[in-house]
């Protein structure tokens, strides 16, 4: 995700809907993908994306430019997604969507690679499905966003040891799954 | 360093580049000498690191922006009229932590009971209608909308949905 210029943020914060739309167009893919990785269904990712942009709209005028816009954004996004996922798993497990989403919605510059991208997406979904929402949030911030332990800890309001143990559990689970896959392919 | 301790690092701080130089070198030396831990390290990469490296970016459907726009317009309309502002005035009350709210409710209840007891013939009084209306409202907040009290809802929007606004 590219950084958003100060001027555009200020304009949108003053209620300029065109400026806000411009911000949406530039970062909605980033927010949606981050949300999708944590909640792991299209429907929930859409709801989270909507909530995130409403929160942003309400608080843009108080954005202080001390932190980068991106950091501010992924913090709001990951926490909104995490709360949503926790609420969802409390209410019902897996009744909204069982099917994989259309792989064609994955942005890939080369159309010929779409099938591969679809496979990667399905694979990622299977992997992330093995983890609980807390573990998913840590893995997503670490592996996909490249955030370090300190950054993950302060984003999620937990301590570094908790980050470490969640990553450890998550990876152990993924390794068990990896071993099963290798066994089932006879390799 | 023992294999177990090395593997604890391999699956967390080592792979995430969070180790200090000294410990990093120590783990590296162990890896060079121990094939079991090398295999473990490769398995971490294969199953828990590499799959995420190819993650692409997805785009939300166009309908998401439409919904956002509609919600923003509703919010603007709400803050533009007196009823919306009145509704906003209730929000701080709903944000109160449960014990405070309960004490306030019980105090109000006792007050009303005392007033009614001292005023047995005043049921036709307009004040009674007003008080009973407030009581019903408070009661609804307490019974039907327990979620409002547990500090779970932080969004104005969710609150308004919950109180039917
Ligand atoms: Zn070893």
XYZ file of C-alpha atoms and ligand atoms in Angstrom:
353
model
C 0.000 0.000 0.000
C 1.322 3.444 -0.898
C 1.195 6.217 1.692
C -1.625 8.747 1.402
C -0.719 12.429 1.087
C -1.383 14.695 4.005
C -3.437 17.052 1.873
C -5.868 14.324 0.846
C -6.321 13.177 4.451
C -6.959 16.754 5.600
C -9.518 17.330 2.835
C -11.343 14.090 3.599
C -11.268 14.963 7.301
C -13.059 18.221 6.512
C -15.894 16.239 4.943
C -14.828 16.289 1.293
C -16.513 13.141 0.004
C -14.483 13.064 -3.230
C -11.256 13.023 -1.248
C -12.619 10.282 0.997
C -13.590 8.242 -2.027
C -10.101 8.653 -3.442
C -8.650 7.307 -0.184
C -11.106 4.423 -0.318
C -10.094 3.551 -3.855
C -6.448 3.539 -2.935
C -6.544 1.547 0.294
C -9.732 -0.545 0.230
C -7.905 -3.497 -1.355
C -5.374 -3.371 1.437
C -8.036 -3.169 4.174
C -10.254 -5.812 2.573
C -7.399 -8.278 2.139
C -6.171 -7.779 5.696
C -9.720 -8.229 6.999
C -10.257 -11.284 4.812
C -7.147 -12.985 6.191
C -8.367 -12.531 9.750
C -12.083 -13.309 9.340
C -11.573 -15.747 6.447
C -14.935 -15.278 4.673
C -15.940 -12.836 1.956
C -19.125 -11.763 3.738
C -17.379 -10.956 7.023
C -14.490 -9.252 5.246
C -16.984 -6.951 3.521
C -18.655 -6.070 6.819
C -15.299 -5.376 8.436
C -14.187 -3.229 5.493
C -17.369 -1.205 5.811
C -16.899 -0.732 9.565
C -13.257 0.240 9.128
C -14.052 2.964 6.603
C -16.877 4.329 8.751
C -14.480 4.521 11.708
C -11.889 6.205 9.523
C -14.463 8.673 8.262
C -15.447 9.616 11.811
C -11.887 10.056 13.027
C -9.986 11.386 10.001
C -10.317 14.944 11.241
C -8.502 13.985 14.431
C -5.681 12.117 12.651
C -2.466 13.580 14.022
C 0.097 12.638 11.363
C 2.417 11.432 14.120
C 2.157 7.806 13.072
C 2.081 6.828 9.411
C -1.371 6.567 7.879
C -0.643 2.950 7.008
C 0.146 2.027 10.629
C -3.003 3.778 11.803
C -5.021 1.993 9.139
C -3.781 -1.527 9.770
C -4.294 -1.099 13.496
C -7.924 -0.132 13.017
C -8.387 -2.851 10.407
C -6.830 -5.708 12.354
C -8.649 -4.861 15.591
C -12.008 -4.432 13.872
C -11.482 -7.736 12.070
C -10.379 -9.490 15.239
C -13.385 -8.271 17.237
C -15.648 -9.308 14.406
C -14.078 -12.770 14.169
C -14.356 -13.307 17.922
C -17.968 -12.219 18.005
C -18.712 -14.421 15.023
C -17.077 -17.486 16.534
C -19.060 -16.890 19.715
C -22.373 -16.738 17.842
C -22.030 -19.516 15.282
C -19.222 -21.495 13.841
C -19.162 -21.601 10.077
C -22.690 -21.110 8.949
C -22.242 -18.141 6.667
C -19.934 -19.491 4.033
C -18.426 -22.855 3.378
C -17.326 -22.295 -0.164
C -14.165 -20.676 -1.410
C -14.484 -17.245 -2.919
C -14.089 -16.505 -6.597
C -10.357 -16.587 -7.284
C -10.850 -14.088 -10.117
C -11.219 -11.303 -7.521
C -7.550 -11.713 -6.660
C -5.518 -8.972 -8.292
C -2.895 -10.452 -10.530
C -1.187 -8.477 -13.299
C -0.948 -11.529 -15.520
C -4.334 -13.015 -16.363
C -2.701 -16.326 -17.215
C -1.680 -16.675 -13.598
C -5.232 -16.461 -12.282
C -5.654 -20.152 -11.829
C -2.433 -20.320 -9.834
C -3.518 -17.328 -7.778
C -6.797 -19.107 -7.097
C -4.909 -22.128 -5.862
C -2.737 -19.990 -3.628
C -5.861 -18.344 -2.189
C -7.570 -21.666 -1.499
C -4.385 -22.938 0.099
C -4.066 -19.847 2.290
C -7.686 -20.124 3.336
C -7.203 -23.749 4.385
C -4.107 -22.827 6.393
C -5.685 -19.841 8.130
C -8.808 -21.859 8.895
C -6.706 -24.058 11.181
C -5.916 -21.117 13.444
C -8.016 -19.221 15.946
C -8.652 -15.495 15.336
C -5.922 -14.357 17.749
C -3.355 -16.550 16.038
C -4.537 -15.464 12.601
C -4.155 -11.791 13.497
C -0.562 -12.380 14.684
C 0.380 -14.479 11.638
C -1.175 -11.989 9.227
C 0.605 -9.014 10.796
C 3.885 -10.885 10.906
C 3.933 -12.860 7.644
C 1.888 -10.691 5.327
C 2.365 -7.182 6.713
C 5.928 -7.771 7.913
C 5.305 -6.153 11.318
C 7.854 -6.961 14.066
C 6.975 -8.342 17.529
C 6.915 -4.929 19.177
C 4.625 -3.594 16.454
C 2.247 -6.549 16.733
C 2.189 -6.237 20.519
C 1.265 -2.566 20.493
C -1.224 -2.954 17.639
C -3.149 -5.664 19.462
C -2.580 -4.374 23.001
C -0.841 -7.550 24.179
C 2.692 -8.184 25.435
C 5.568 -9.518 23.358
C 5.560 -12.918 25.052
C 1.934 -13.369 24.066
C 2.823 -12.475 20.478
C 5.641 -15.028 20.586
C 3.492 -17.813 22.022
C 0.635 -17.168 19.580
C 3.030 -17.306 16.624
C 4.573 -20.473 18.017
C 1.193 -22.205 18.436
C 0.060 -21.056 15.010
C 3.186 -22.342 13.294
C 3.109 -25.644 15.163
C -0.458 -26.134 13.912
C 0.576 -25.251 10.361
C 3.491 -27.677 10.543
C 1.248 -30.529 11.672
C -1.009 -29.758 8.713
C 2.040 -29.609 6.426
C 3.172 -33.038 7.597
C -0.278 -34.493 6.923
C -0.283 -32.981 3.421
C 3.127 -34.426 2.628
C 1.962 -37.839 3.878
C -1.256 -37.768 1.843
C 0.655 -36.896 -1.345
C 2.948 -39.842 -0.770
C 6.056 -37.710 -0.786
C 22.217 -25.017 23.237
C 19.896 -28.048 23.428
C 17.803 -29.048 20.414
C 14.549 -28.174 22.207
C 15.711 -24.695 23.034
C 17.048 -24.209 19.518
C 13.712 -25.269 17.989
C 11.838 -22.849 20.240
C 13.949 -20.103 18.656
C 13.706 -21.548 15.133
C 9.917 -21.388 15.151
C 9.754 -17.851 16.581
C 12.553 -15.321 17.099
C 15.031 -16.873 14.661
C 12.664 -17.030 11.699
C 11.302 -13.567 12.581
C 14.779 -12.035 12.942
C 14.133 -10.978 16.514
C 17.223 -12.623 18.051
C 20.247 -10.678 19.259
C 23.464 -11.179 17.268
C 25.026 -13.472 19.832
C 22.098 -15.854 20.121
C 21.559 -15.762 16.386
C 25.121 -16.945 15.811
C 24.688 -19.652 18.418
C 21.560 -20.989 16.697
C 23.328 -20.810 13.329
C 26.251 -22.858 14.688
C 23.855 -25.446 16.077
C 22.058 -25.678 12.728
C 25.309 -26.312 10.906
C 26.038 -29.249 13.189
C 22.566 -30.771 13.759
C 20.648 -32.278 10.843
C 17.511 -32.823 12.959
C 17.207 -29.109 13.685
C 18.021 -28.264 10.051
C 15.075 -30.412 8.966
C 12.899 -28.724 11.565
C 13.944 -25.308 10.290
C 13.126 -26.295 6.701
C 9.719 -27.575 7.800
C 8.982 -24.222 9.481
C 9.822 -22.431 6.243
C 7.853 -24.843 4.062
C 4.653 -25.024 6.132
C 4.456 -21.738 7.996
C 6.440 -19.075 6.141
C 6.604 -19.657 2.365
C 2.821 -20.158 1.849
C 2.236 -16.568 2.986
C 4.859 -15.060 0.717
C 2.680 -15.455 -2.360
C -0.414 -13.897 -0.826
C -2.011 -11.482 -3.285
C -4.247 -8.484 -2.707
C -7.995 -8.799 -3.207
C -10.537 -6.091 -4.005
C -13.920 -5.708 -2.285
C -17.105 -5.730 -4.409
C -18.443 -2.368 -5.525
C -21.429 -2.743 -3.214
C -19.175 -2.172 -0.186
C -18.493 1.437 -1.174
C -22.217 1.978 -1.810
C -23.040 0.779 1.703
C -20.360 2.988 3.221
C -21.673 6.007 1.335
C -25.253 5.322 2.459
C -24.202 4.974 6.100
C -22.238 8.213 5.989
C -25.220 10.046 4.523
C -27.470 8.623 7.254
C -24.989 9.728 9.904
C -24.846 13.219 8.430
C -28.625 13.487 8.354
C -28.780 12.315 11.958
C -26.274 14.853 13.238
C -28.032 17.593 11.236
C -31.387 17.420 13.034
C -32.428 17.927 16.642
C -33.651 14.369 17.130
C -30.280 12.986 16.118
C -28.521 15.284 18.550
C -30.937 14.267 21.296
C -30.188 10.620 20.568
C -26.461 11.413 20.713
C -26.991 12.868 24.180
C -28.082 9.428 25.416
C -24.864 7.780 24.359
C -22.693 8.905 27.313
C -25.322 7.375 29.608
C -25.026 4.067 27.772
C -21.254 4.185 28.021
C -21.379 4.143 31.814
C -19.939 1.018 33.395
C -22.600 -1.427 34.595
C -22.289 -0.902 38.408
C -22.718 2.858 38.081
C -25.683 2.354 35.826
C -27.258 -0.151 38.190
C -26.865 2.130 41.182
C -28.388 4.993 39.211
C -31.273 2.796 38.152
C -31.993 1.507 41.644
C -31.838 5.041 43.051
C -34.311 6.211 40.429
C -36.556 3.231 41.182
C -36.600 3.940 44.941
C -37.303 7.602 44.304
C -40.238 6.823 42.057
C -41.664 4.277 44.509
C -41.407 6.772 47.377
C -43.056 9.499 45.327
C -45.874 7.200 44.231
C -46.428 5.907 47.762
C -46.803 9.436 49.107
C -49.073 10.367 46.250
C -51.614 7.580 45.976
C -54.306 9.607 44.252
C -52.110 11.221 41.675
C -52.043 8.489 39.026
C -53.776 10.795 36.621
C -51.013 13.330 37.105
C -49.099 14.028 33.857
C -45.881 13.464 35.799
C -46.861 9.842 36.327
C -47.088 9.235 32.597
C -43.679 10.757 32.082
C -42.081 8.798 34.914
C -43.543 5.500 33.781
C -42.313 6.157 30.265
C -38.797 6.692 31.576
C -39.114 3.537 33.661
C -40.076 1.490 30.619
C -37.159 2.896 28.670
C -34.696 2.140 31.463
C -36.185 -1.317 31.863
C -35.773 -2.030 28.177
C -32.203 -0.926 28.280
C -31.585 -3.330 31.109
C -33.404 -6.405 29.966
C -33.459 -6.583 26.197
C -30.125 -4.987 25.580
C -27.719 -6.535 28.017
C -25.029 -6.106 25.368
C -25.117 -2.374 25.864
C -23.962 -2.814 29.424
C -21.056 -5.183 29.012
C -18.749 -2.692 27.380
C -18.604 -4.773 24.209
C -20.215 -2.215 21.966
C -18.033 0.750 21.282
C -19.632 1.970 18.089
C -22.267 4.650 18.040
C -23.878 2.816 15.189
C -24.175 -0.482 16.966
C -25.685 1.326 19.927
C -28.278 3.003 17.821
C -29.175 -0.270 16.211
C -29.495 -1.831 19.625
C -31.823 0.871 20.919
C -33.755 0.822 17.677
C -32.596 4.253 16.498
Zn 19.496 -29.862 17.214
